[in-house]
Amino acid sequence: MLEQLASGETNVGTLAEPHAMSQPAVSKHLRVLERAGLIRRARQGREHRIRVDPEPLEAASTWIGRYARFWKQEFDAVDTYLKARAKQARSETSSKEREKR
Amino acid sequence: MLEQLASGETNVGTLAEPHAMSQPAVSKHLRVLERAGLIRRARQGREHRIRVDPEPLEAASTWIGRYARFWKQEFDAVDTYLKARAKQARSETSSKEREKR
DNA sequence: TCGATGCATAACCAAAAGGTTATCTAATGT
DNA sequence: ACATTAGATAACCTTTTGGTTATGCATCGA
């Protein structure tokens, strides 16, 4: 539904149609999104124009991005470490097998 | 919990401690995260080392980022439009009030 | 002024999320 | 070989999510 809001500003009724959803369901979603600060609402008369507030999403994006980059480093480091350990483990195993005989 | 995984690779038991959570609960979370492709698991003996897979998060980050930037344009455009309309509405109202008298 | 319209709210329901305890399996140390 | 330990799985319970219909309220057009 957020994705649909991407295609620009709409009123509540219009949002309900493409999803197989009733109007009250949409209202509920909008209330949640509004409390989460993800959308803005401008009432003009009896119609409510809804639009996405990009700020918090942008913030989330950069936050995740920072973490992802950090994790990528960790990931690669651990990966090479594990490969090295695996190689060593193989040689240890074979030496143990030699001992058994 | 993902945030805790940020601080590096761990095994399952270690993950349970800081949250007030039982071990099976953690196992459930990990299974979900694994199926979602957000973490990787390397079993070595009876211990499972868990680490974050940064790729999908990075993808999500850039996706959201692109949308956020796009929405920011929309947002600003609509904002200026609304301000203009509000100004016009005020002048129309006052002219109507003049008619009433 | 009065019916139609846009949306919110209330009351309710089914399914899913998220936790628990108890039990099982496989690897480990002794 | 046997007790211990890391983790998974099963069965169950409560809370949250996400939807519904019915109804209320304000605004608009005639």
GROMACS .gro file of N, CA, C and O in nm, chain B residues 1-99:
model
  396
  102MET      N    1   1.729  -0.803   1.814
  102MET     CA    2   1.816  -0.919   1.811
  102MET      C    3   1.912  -0.911   1.694
  102MET      O    4   2.030  -0.943   1.708
  103LEU      N    5   1.862  -0.865   1.580
  103LEU     CA    6   1.953  -0.841   1.468
  103LEU      C    7   2.062  -0.745   1.511
  103LEU      O    8   2.179  -0.763   1.477
  104GLU      N    9   2.020  -0.647   1.588
  104GLU     CA   10   2.116  -0.547   1.633
  104GLU      C   11   2.226  -0.611   1.717
  104GLU      O   12   2.343  -0.574   1.708
  105GLN      N   13   2.187  -0.711   1.794
  105GLN     CA   14   2.288  -0.781   1.873
  105GLN      C   15   2.380  -0.861   1.783
  105GLN      O   16   2.501  -0.868   1.805
  106LEU      N   17   2.325  -0.918   1.679
  106LEU     CA   18   2.407  -0.992   1.585
  106LEU      C   19   2.507  -0.899   1.518
  106LEU      O   20   2.611  -0.941   1.468
  107ALA      N   21   2.473  -0.769   1.520
  107ALA     CA   22   2.565  -0.672   1.463
  107ALA      C   23   2.700  -0.680   1.530
  107ALA      O   24   2.804  -0.665   1.467
  108SER      N   25   2.700  -0.706   1.659
  108SER     CA   26   2.826  -0.706   1.732
  108SER      C   27   2.904  -0.834   1.708
  108SER      O   28   2.984  -0.874   1.791
  109GLY      N   29   2.879  -0.896   1.598
  109GLY     CA   30   2.962  -1.008   1.558
  109GLY      C   31   2.893  -1.141   1.564
  109GLY      O   32   2.777  -1.153   1.603
  110GLU      N   33   2.968  -1.241   1.527
  110GLU     CA   34   2.919  -1.377   1.516
  110GLU      C   35   2.899  -1.436   1.656
  110GLU      O   36   2.976  -1.409   1.746
  111THR      N   37   2.792  -1.515   1.672
  111THR     CA   38   2.770  -1.580   1.801
  111THR      C   39   2.706  -1.716   1.781
  111THR      O   40   2.662  -1.750   1.672
  112ASN      N   41   2.693  -1.791   1.889
  112ASN     CA   42   2.616  -1.914   1.885
  112ASN      C   43   2.479  -1.888   1.945
  112ASN      O   44   2.453  -1.781   2.001
  113VAL      N   45   2.390  -1.984   1.935
  113VAL     CA   46   2.250  -1.963   1.966
  113VAL      C   47   2.228  -1.930   2.114
  113VAL      O   48   2.156  -1.836   2.147
  114GLY      N   49   2.289  -2.005   2.202
  114GLY     CA   50   2.270  -1.984   2.345
  114GLY      C   51   2.307  -1.843   2.387
  114GLY      O   52   2.233  -1.777   2.460
  115THR      N   53   2.418  -1.794   2.337
  115THR     CA   54   2.464  -1.660   2.370
  115THR      C   55   2.361  -1.555   2.331
  115THR      O   56   2.346  -1.453   2.398
  116LEU      N   57   2.289  -1.581   2.223
  116LEU     CA   58   2.190  -1.484   2.177
  116LEU      C   59   2.074  -1.473   2.274
  116LEU      O   60   2.012  -1.368   2.285
  117ALA      N   61   2.042  -1.580   2.343
  117ALA     CA   62   1.924  -1.580   2.429
  117ALA      C   63   1.944  -1.493   2.554
  117ALA      O   64   1.852  -1.425   2.596
  118GLU      N   65   2.061  -1.496   2.610
  118GLU     CA   66   2.085  -1.434   2.741
  118GLU      C   67   2.037  -1.290   2.755
  118GLU      O   68   1.952  -1.263   2.840
  119PRO      N   69   2.091  -1.196   2.675
  119PRO     CA   70   2.061  -1.055   2.703
  119PRO      C   71   1.912  -1.021   2.692
  119PRO      O   72   1.864  -0.935   2.763
  120HIS      N   73   1.839  -1.088   2.603
  120HIS     CA   74   1.694  -1.072   2.603
  120HIS      C   75   1.641  -1.168   2.708
  120HIS      O   76   1.701  -1.270   2.736
  121ALA      N   77   1.529  -1.133   2.767
  121ALA     CA   78   1.472  -1.225   2.864
  121ALA      C   79   1.395  -1.331   2.788
  121ALA      O   80   1.272  -1.331   2.784
  122MET      N   81   1.467  -1.421   2.726
  122MET     CA   82   1.404  -1.515   2.634
  122MET      C   83   1.460  -1.655   2.652
  122MET      O   84   1.577  -1.672   2.685
  123SER      N   85   1.375  -1.754   2.627
  123SER     CA   86   1.420  -1.892   2.635
  123SER      C   87   1.495  -1.929   2.508
  123SER      O   88   1.486  -1.860   2.406
  124GLN      N   89   1.564  -2.041   2.515
  124GLN     CA   90   1.642  -2.085   2.399
  124GLN      C   91   1.552  -2.122   2.281
  124GLN      O   92   1.582  -2.085   2.167
  125PRO      N   93   1.441  -2.193   2.302
  125PRO     CA   94   1.358  -2.227   2.186
  125PRO      C   95   1.305  -2.105   2.113
  125PRO      O   96   1.291  -2.108   1.990
  126ALA      N   97   1.277  -1.999   2.187
  126ALA     CA   98   1.229  -1.877   2.122
  126ALA      C   99   1.334  -1.826   2.024
  126ALA      O  100   1.303  -1.790   1.911
  127VAL      N  101   1.458  -1.825   2.069
  127VAL     CA  102   1.565  -1.779   1.981
  127VAL      C  103   1.574  -1.868   1.858
  127VAL      O  104   1.589  -1.819   1.745
  128SER      N  105   1.564  -1.997   1.878
  128SER     CA  106   1.570  -2.089   1.764
  128SER      C  107   1.463  -2.054   1.660
  128SER      O  108   1.490  -2.053   1.541
  129LYS      N  109   1.344  -2.024   1.711
  129LYS     CA  110   1.236  -1.988   1.619
  129LYS      C  111   1.273  -1.864   1.538
  129LYS      O  112   1.260  -1.862   1.416
  130HIS      N  113   1.320  -1.761   1.607
  130HIS     CA  114   1.358  -1.638   1.538
  130HIS      C  115   1.464  -1.666   1.432
  130HIS      O  116   1.456  -1.619   1.320
  131LEU      N  117   1.561  -1.745   1.472
  131LEU     CA  118   1.670  -1.772   1.379
  131LEU      C  119   1.620  -1.845   1.255
  131LEU      O  120   1.666  -1.819   1.144
  132ARG      N  121   1.526  -1.937   1.276
  132ARG     CA  122   1.475  -2.011   1.160
  132ARG      C  123   1.407  -1.916   1.062
  132ARG      O  124   1.424  -1.926   0.941
  133VAL      N  125   1.330  -1.821   1.120
  133VAL     CA  126   1.264  -1.723   1.034
  133VAL      C  127   1.366  -1.638   0.960
  133VAL      O  128   1.360  -1.620   0.838
  134LEU      N  129   1.463  -1.587   1.036
  134LEU     CA  130   1.565  -1.501   0.975
  134LEU      C  131   1.643  -1.576   0.868
  134LEU      O  132   1.679  -1.519   0.765
  135GLU      N  133   1.666  -1.704   0.894
  135GLU     CA  134   1.743  -1.781   0.798
  135GLU      C  135   1.664  -1.801   0.669
  135GLU      O  136   1.717  -1.785   0.560
  136ARG      N  137   1.534  -1.833   0.685
  136ARG     CA  138   1.452  -1.852   0.566
  136ARG      C  139   1.438  -1.722   0.488
  136ARG      O  140   1.422  -1.722   0.367
  137ALA      N  141   1.443  -1.610   0.561
  137ALA     CA  142   1.434  -1.480   0.495
  137ALA      C  143   1.568  -1.442   0.432
  137ALA      O  144   1.577  -1.341   0.363
  138GLY      N  145   1.670  -1.523   0.456
  138GLY     CA  146   1.800  -1.497   0.395
  138GLY      C  147   1.877  -1.385   0.462
  138GLY      O  148   1.969  -1.328   0.405
  139LEU      N  149   1.839  -1.351   0.586
  139LEU     CA  150   1.907  -1.240   0.655
  139LEU      C  151   2.026  -1.286   0.736
  139LEU      O  152   2.111  -1.206   0.771
  140ILE      N  153   2.030  -1.414   0.769
  140ILE     CA  154   2.145  -1.464   0.843
  140ILE      C  155   2.199  -1.591   0.779
  140ILE      O  156   2.129  -1.658   0.702
  141ARG      N  157   2.322  -1.625   0.814
  141ARG     CA  158   2.384  -1.749   0.771
  141ARG      C  159   2.421  -1.828   0.894
  141ARG      O  160   2.454  -1.772   0.998
  142ARG      N  161   2.422  -1.958   0.877
  142ARG     CA  162   2.451  -2.046   0.989
  142ARG      C  163   2.560  -2.142   0.948
  142ARG      O  164   2.554  -2.203   0.841
  143ALA      N  165   2.662  -2.155   1.033
  143ALA     CA  166   2.769  -2.250   1.005
  143ALA      C  167   2.777  -2.347   1.123
  143ALA      O  168   2.820  -2.309   1.231
  144ARG      N  169   2.730  -2.469   1.104
  144ARG     CA  170   2.735  -2.567   1.213
  144ARG      C  171   2.876  -2.623   1.221
  144ARG      O  172   2.931  -2.667   1.121
  145GLN      N  173   2.928  -2.616   1.340
  145GLN     CA  174   3.055  -2.685   1.360
  145GLN      C  175   3.040  -2.766   1.487
  145GLN      O  176   3.040  -2.714   1.597
  146GLY      N  177   3.025  -2.896   1.466
  146GLY     CA  178   2.995  -2.983   1.578
  146GLY      C  179   2.855  -2.957   1.625
  146GLY      O  180   2.762  -2.953   1.545
  147ARG      N  181   2.836  -2.940   1.755
  147ARG     CA  182   2.701  -2.916   1.805
  147ARG      C  183   2.671  -2.767   1.817
  147ARG      O  184   2.562  -2.728   1.854
  148GLU      N  185   2.767  -2.682   1.788
  148GLU     CA  186   2.743  -2.539   1.796
  148GLU      C  187   2.715  -2.481   1.658
  148GLU      O  188   2.769  -2.526   1.558
  149HIS      N  189   2.625  -2.381   1.658
  149HIS     CA  190   2.592  -2.315   1.532
  149HIS      C  191   2.639  -2.171   1.541
  149HIS      O  192   2.593  -2.096   1.626
  150ARG      N  193   2.728  -2.131   1.456
  150ARG     CA  194   2.771  -1.992   1.455
  150ARG      C  195   2.681  -1.914   1.361
  150ARG      O  196   2.667  -1.950   1.243
  151ILE      N  197   2.626  -1.808   1.414
  151ILE     CA  198   2.530  -1.727   1.337
  151ILE      C  199   2.595  -1.595   1.298
  151ILE      O  200   2.660  -1.530   1.380
  152ARG      N  201   2.573  -1.552   1.173
  152ARG     CA  202   2.620  -1.419   1.134
  152ARG      C  203   2.522  -1.358   1.036
  152ARG      O  204   2.448  -1.426   0.967
  153VAL      N  205   2.525  -1.226   1.030
  153VAL     CA  206   2.433  -1.153   0.943
  153VAL      C  207   2.481  -1.162   0.799
  153VAL      O  208   2.601  -1.151   0.772
  154ASP      N  209   2.389  -1.183   0.709
  154ASP     CA  210   2.422  -1.171   0.566
  154ASP      C  211   2.385  -1.031   0.521
  154ASP      O  212   2.267  -0.995   0.515
  155PRO      N  213   2.482  -0.948   0.492
  155PRO     CA  214   2.454  -0.807   0.464
  155PRO      C  215   2.384  -0.782   0.331
  155PRO      O  216   2.320  -0.680   0.314
  156GLU      N  217   2.398  -0.873   0.236
  156GLU     CA  218   2.350  -0.847   0.100
  156GLU      C  219   2.204  -0.800   0.096
  156GLU      O  220   2.175  -0.692   0.044
  157PRO      N  221   2.107  -0.880   0.146
  157PRO     CA  222   1.967  -0.838   0.128
  157PRO      C  223   1.936  -0.707   0.199
  157PRO      O  224   1.855  -0.628   0.149
  158LEU      N  225   2.002  -0.682   0.312
  158LEU     CA  226   1.977  -0.556   0.382
  158LEU      C  227   2.028  -0.439   0.300
  158LEU      O  228   1.964  -0.335   0.292
  159GLU      N  229   2.144  -0.461   0.239
  159GLU     CA  230   2.197  -0.354   0.156
  159GLU      C  231   2.101  -0.326   0.042
  159GLU      O  232   2.072  -0.211   0.008
  160ALA      N  233   2.050  -0.434  -0.018
  160ALA     CA  234   1.956  -0.417  -0.128
  160ALA      C  235   1.834  -0.338  -0.082
  160ALA      O  236   1.791  -0.244  -0.148
  161ALA      N  237   1.780  -0.378   0.034
  161ALA     CA  238   1.664  -0.308   0.088
  161ALA      C  239   1.694  -0.161   0.109
  161ALA      O  240   1.615  -0.073   0.074
  162SER      N  241   1.811  -0.136   0.163
  162SER     CA  242   1.850   0.001   0.192
  162SER      C  243   1.848   0.086   0.065
  162SER      O  244   1.789   0.194   0.062
  163THR      N  245   1.912   0.037  -0.041
  163THR     CA  246   1.916   0.118  -0.163
  163THR      C  247   1.777   0.133  -0.222
  163THR      O  248   1.741   0.239  -0.271
  164TRP      N  249   1.698   0.026  -0.213
  164TRP     CA  250   1.562   0.035  -0.268
  164TRP      C  251   1.483   0.145  -0.197
  164TRP      O  252   1.427   0.234  -0.259
  165ILE      N  253   1.483   0.139  -0.064
  165ILE     CA  254   1.411   0.240   0.012
  165ILE      C  255   1.467   0.378  -0.017
  165ILE      O  256   1.393   0.475  -0.033
  166GLY      N  257   1.598   0.384  -0.026
  166GLY     CA  258   1.663   0.512  -0.051
  166GLY      C  259   1.615   0.574  -0.181
  166GLY      O  260   1.581   0.693  -0.186
  167ARG      N  261   1.610   0.492  -0.285
  167ARG     CA  262   1.563   0.544  -0.414
  167ARG      C  263   1.423   0.599  -0.401
  167ARG      O  264   1.394   0.711  -0.444
  168TYR      N  265   1.333   0.519  -0.338
  168TYR     CA  266   1.195   0.563  -0.322
  168TYR      C  267   1.188   0.691  -0.240
  168TYR      O  268   1.113   0.783  -0.271
  169ALA      N  269   1.267   0.695  -0.134
  169ALA     CA  270   1.262   0.811  -0.046
  169ALA      C  271   1.299   0.937  -0.123
  169ALA      O  272   1.233   1.041  -0.110
  170ARG      N  273   1.401   0.927  -0.204
  170ARG     CA  274   1.442   1.046  -0.281
  170ARG      C  275   1.331   1.088  -0.377
  170ARG      O  276   1.299   1.206  -0.389
  171PHE      N  277   1.272   0.987  -0.442
  171PHE     CA  278   1.163   1.016  -0.535
  171PHE      C  279   1.048   1.085  -0.462
  171PHE      O  280   0.994   1.187  -0.507
  172TRP      N  281   1.012   1.028  -0.345
  172TRP     CA  282   0.900   1.084  -0.269
  172TRP      C  283   0.931   1.225  -0.221
  172TRP      O  284   0.843   1.308  -0.211
  173LYS      N  285   1.056   1.248  -0.192
  173LYS     CA  286   1.093   1.382  -0.144
  173LYS      C  287   1.057   1.486  -0.250
  173LYS      O  288   1.004   1.591  -0.217
  174GLN      N  289   1.086   1.454  -0.376
  174GLN     CA  290   1.047   1.547  -0.482
  174GLN      C  291   0.897   1.569  -0.480
  174GLN      O  292   0.850   1.684  -0.475
  175GLU      N  293   0.822   1.460  -0.485
  175GLU     CA  294   0.676   1.469  -0.482
  175GLU      C  295   0.631   1.554  -0.364
  175GLU      O  296   0.547   1.643  -0.376
  176PHE      N  297   0.689   1.521  -0.248
  176PHE     CA  298   0.651   1.587  -0.125
  176PHE      C  299   0.666   1.738  -0.138
  176PHE      O  300   0.572   1.814  -0.113
  177ASP      N  301   0.784   1.780  -0.181
  177ASP     CA  302   0.808   1.922  -0.192
  177ASP      C  303   0.714   1.987  -0.293
  177ASP      O  304   0.658   2.093  -0.269
  178ALA      N  305   0.695   1.919  -0.405
  178ALA     CA  306   0.607   1.972  -0.509
  178ALA      C  307   0.467   1.994  -0.454
  178ALA      O  308   0.409   2.102  -0.464
  179VAL      N  309   0.413   1.889  -0.391
  179VAL     CA  310   0.278   1.899  -0.337
  179VAL      C  311   0.271   2.006  -0.230
  179VAL      O  312   0.174   2.080  -0.219
  180ASP      N  313   0.378   2.017  -0.153
  180ASP     CA  314   0.381   2.114  -0.045
  180ASP      C  315   0.364   2.255  -0.099
  180ASP      O  316   0.278   2.331  -0.053
  181THR      N  317   0.445   2.289  -0.195
  181THR     CA  318   0.434   2.425  -0.251
  181THR      C  319   0.297   2.444  -0.316
  181THR      O  320   0.237   2.550  -0.304
  182TYR      N  321   0.248   2.340  -0.382
  182TYR     CA  322   0.116   2.350  -0.444
  182TYR      C  323   0.010   2.378  -0.339
  182TYR      O  324  -0.076   2.466  -0.357
  183LEU      N  325   0.018   2.303  -0.228
  183LEU     CA  326  -0.083   2.320  -0.123
  183LEU      C  327  -0.077   2.460  -0.064
  183LEU      O  328  -0.181   2.522  -0.038
  184LYS      N  329   0.043   2.509  -0.045
  184LYS     CA  330   0.054   2.644   0.011
  184LYS      C  331  -0.010   2.746  -0.082
  184LYS      O  332  -0.083   2.835  -0.038
  185ALA      N  333   0.018   2.727  -0.211
  185ALA     CA  334  -0.041   2.819  -0.308
  185ALA      C  335  -0.194   2.811  -0.303
  185ALA      O  336  -0.264   2.913  -0.301
  186ARG      N  337  -0.245   2.687  -0.302
  186ARG     CA  338  -0.390   2.669  -0.300
  186ARG      C  339  -0.452   2.729  -0.175
  186ARG      O  340  -0.558   2.790  -0.179
  187ALA      N  341  -0.383   2.710  -0.062
  187ALA     CA  342  -0.435   2.763   0.063
  187ALA      C  343  -0.447   2.916   0.054
  187ALA      O  344  -0.548   2.974   0.096
  188LYS      N  345  -0.347   2.976  -0.002
  188LYS     CA  346  -0.350   3.122  -0.015
  188LYS      C  347  -0.469   3.165  -0.101
  188LYS      O  348  -0.545   3.254  -0.066
  189GLN      N  349  -0.485   3.091  -0.215
  189GLN     CA  350  -0.596   3.122  -0.304
  189GLN      C  351  -0.730   3.103  -0.234
  189GLN      O  352  -0.820   3.185  -0.246
  190ALA      N  353  -0.740   2.991  -0.156
  190ALA     CA  354  -0.865   2.961  -0.086
  190ALA      C  355  -0.901   3.075   0.009
  190ALA      O  356  -1.017   3.115   0.017
  191ARG      N  357  -0.802   3.125   0.078
  191ARG     CA  358  -0.829   3.234   0.172
  191ARG      C  359  -0.890   3.355   0.100
  191ARG      O  360  -0.988   3.412   0.144
  192SER      N  361  -0.832   3.390  -0.016
  192SER     CA  362  -0.884   3.506  -0.088
  192SER      C  363  -1.025   3.478  -0.138
  192SER      O  364  -1.113   3.564  -0.133
  193GLU      N  365  -1.051   3.353  -0.185
  193GLU     CA  366  -1.186   3.319  -0.232
  193GLU      C  367  -1.288   3.330  -0.119
  193GLU      O  368  -1.397   3.381  -0.137
  194THR      N  369  -1.251   3.279  -0.003
  194THR     CA  370  -1.340   3.283   0.113
  194THR      C  371  -1.380   3.427   0.144
  194THR      O  372  -1.498   3.458   0.160
  195SER      N  373  -1.280   3.512   0.146
  195SER     CA  374  -1.311   3.650   0.183
  195SER      C  375  -1.401   3.715   0.077
  195SER      O  376  -1.486   3.797   0.111
  196SER      N  377  -1.384   3.675  -0.050
  196SER     CA  378  -1.472   3.734  -0.152
  196SER      C  379  -1.615   3.682  -0.134
  196SER      O  380  -1.712   3.756  -0.153
  197LYS      N  381  -1.629   3.552  -0.095
  197LYS     CA  382  -1.762   3.497  -0.069
  197LYS      C  383  -1.828   3.569   0.048
  197LYS      O  384  -1.947   3.599   0.047
  198GLU      N  385  -1.746   3.594   0.149
  198GLU     CA  386  -1.801   3.663   0.266
  198GLU      C  387  -1.849   3.803   0.227
  198GLU      O  388  -1.948   3.852   0.278
  199ARG      N  389  -1.777   3.859   0.135
  199ARG     CA  390  -1.821   3.990   0.087
  199ARG      C  391  -1.958   3.979   0.017
  199ARG      O  392  -2.046   4.060   0.037
  200GLU      N  393  -1.975   3.868  -0.061
  200GLU     CA  394  -2.102   3.848  -0.132
  200GLU      C  395  -2.220   3.835  -0.037
  200GLU      O  396  -2.329   3.882  -0.065
   0.00000   0.00000   0.00000
